[in-house]
Amino acid sequence: MTPTNTSIIHVIGGGSIGLLFAGRLSPFARVHILSRNGDSIATQFSIESPDGSISTYSLDTEHNPQAGIDWLLVCTKSYDAEKAVNLVSARLSENSRIVLLGNGMGYQQRIATNHPSSKVFVASTTEGANRPQIQGTQPAVTCVRHAGTGNTTIGALHSPPPHSIKQDLLALSALLNKASFDNAISENIVMALWRKLIVNCGINPFTAILNCTNGNILRHPFFLTRIDGLCNELADAAQRAGLAISAEECKKSVRLVAAATQYNRSSMLQDVTQGKLTEIDFINGFICQQGALHGQDYPINRELTTKVKELSPMSPAVPQG
Ligand code: KPL
């Protein structure tokens, strides 16, 4: 069944990425946005494309807010994802597909374990979206800026995926194509998540600590004196998880993405400047947790985690395992 006409997509997490996906999917599927307490909310917002054109979207509340959920797109911050899925757990069944579209690692497997009867998918995206900081009177309609076109890798957390899950992945990919999201299906989404995690570990904390855009970290002594050691630690952690990647490859990916997104303010820098909790526990903090499982200390990841935590409000305790 394609998620186009008969299915409904519920998007939980109304941040920039959530609204970007909700808006762009809405001409091709029925889309509802769920609030932080799980209620369906009517939402009007506009999306400014990278070419400057603006599209406006108006999504209604759902008619039957108790009905089962077909597709749940979880676009919250990593530390809110488990809570968000739990909020609607009474509406989930063996027919539900949960798609986790967030940064970092650690929570995806816990959600799959805690919701064994639902099908759990992961979407790792490099689409860049933010809310423009507007001085003075705020506009009546929320505006999301689609800052940079990226690509989205999707995959299932079930290994090996049964036939029905492969069909779901094809359907999801077809829907993303319709909405012009460049995407690919990965047979090994966990390794794809690791690759994205390595990039986030090498960019996000530096931008937050140095208060600069992604490209500007590349010349900074704080970055230059740590990147080799950091990449040794990242390669070690990734290799222990089964990803054959060298420290040199980690460094190349970090440098490449930082240069390609040089004018971006990373999600972590945005969180720090807006006084929000960061996702550090699910990025460099996750690497430290992985090290602890193997009796391995990763001092540079530990230092970056500590420094970022000093910049943002207290993080809630992260469940281990
Ligand atoms: O994913 C990102 C983020 O900001 O979280 C990068 C790739 C670093 C782009 O800014």
mmCIF file of C-alpha atoms and ligand atoms in Angstrom, residues 77 103 125-128 196 199-204 207 214 257-258 261 263-270 279 283, ligand 1:
data_model
loop_
_atom_site.group_PDB
_atom_site.id
_atom_site.type_symbol
_atom_site.label_atom_id
_atom_site.label_comp_id
_atom_site.label_asym_id
_atom_site.label_seq_id
_atom_site.Cartn_x
_atom_site.Cartn_y
_atom_site.Cartn_z
ATOM 1 C CA LYS A 77 14.762 16.286 18.829
ATOM 2 C CA ASN A 103 19.894 13.350 14.491
ATOM 3 C CA THR A 125 18.510 13.406 6.237
ATOM 4 C CA THR A 126 20.911 16.153 5.264
ATOM 5 C CA GLU A 127 18.107 18.556 4.266
ATOM 6 C CA GLY A 128 18.865 21.874 5.931
ATOM 7 C CA LYS A 196 26.029 10.712 9.640
ATOM 8 C CA VAL A 199 29.969 14.005 10.593
ATOM 9 C CA ASN A 200 27.803 15.456 13.366
ATOM 10 C CA CYS A 201 30.442 14.555 15.992
ATOM 11 C CA GLY A 202 33.100 16.393 13.981
ATOM 12 C CA ILE A 203 31.101 19.528 13.182
ATOM 13 C CA ASN A 204 28.272 20.256 15.620
ATOM 14 C CA THR A 207 30.315 25.188 15.905
ATOM 15 C CA ASN A 214 30.249 25.074 9.825
ATOM 16 C CA VAL A 257 30.533 18.286 4.829
ATOM 17 C CA ALA A 258 31.798 21.313 6.788
ATOM 18 C CA THR A 261 27.621 23.467 4.306
ATOM 19 C CA TYR A 263 27.422 28.972 5.676
ATOM 20 C CA ASN A 264 25.092 26.773 7.796
ATOM 21 C CA ARG A 265 24.689 27.342 11.478
ATOM 22 C CA SER A 266 24.577 23.755 12.744
ATOM 23 C CA SER A 267 21.520 22.492 14.600
ATOM 24 C CA MET A 268 23.591 22.403 17.798
ATOM 25 C CA LEU A 269 24.707 26.015 17.435
ATOM 26 C CA GLN A 270 21.067 27.012 16.830
ATOM 27 C CA GLU A 279 21.451 16.714 21.233
ATOM 28 C CA ILE A 283 26.061 12.600 19.314
HETATM 29 O O1 KPL B 1 23.450 17.775 10.323
HETATM 30 C C1 KPL B 1 23.965 18.864 10.508
HETATM 31 C C2 KPL B 1 23.474 19.654 11.671
HETATM 32 O O2 KPL B 1 23.584 20.865 11.682
HETATM 33 O O3 KPL B 1 22.914 19.005 12.580
HETATM 34 C C3 KPL B 1 25.103 19.311 9.644
HETATM 35 C C4 KPL B 1 25.411 18.236 8.617
HETATM 36 C C5 KPL B 1 26.334 19.574 10.474
HETATM 37 C C6 KPL B 1 24.751 20.508 8.814
HETATM 38 O O4 KPL B 1 24.695 21.693 9.534
#
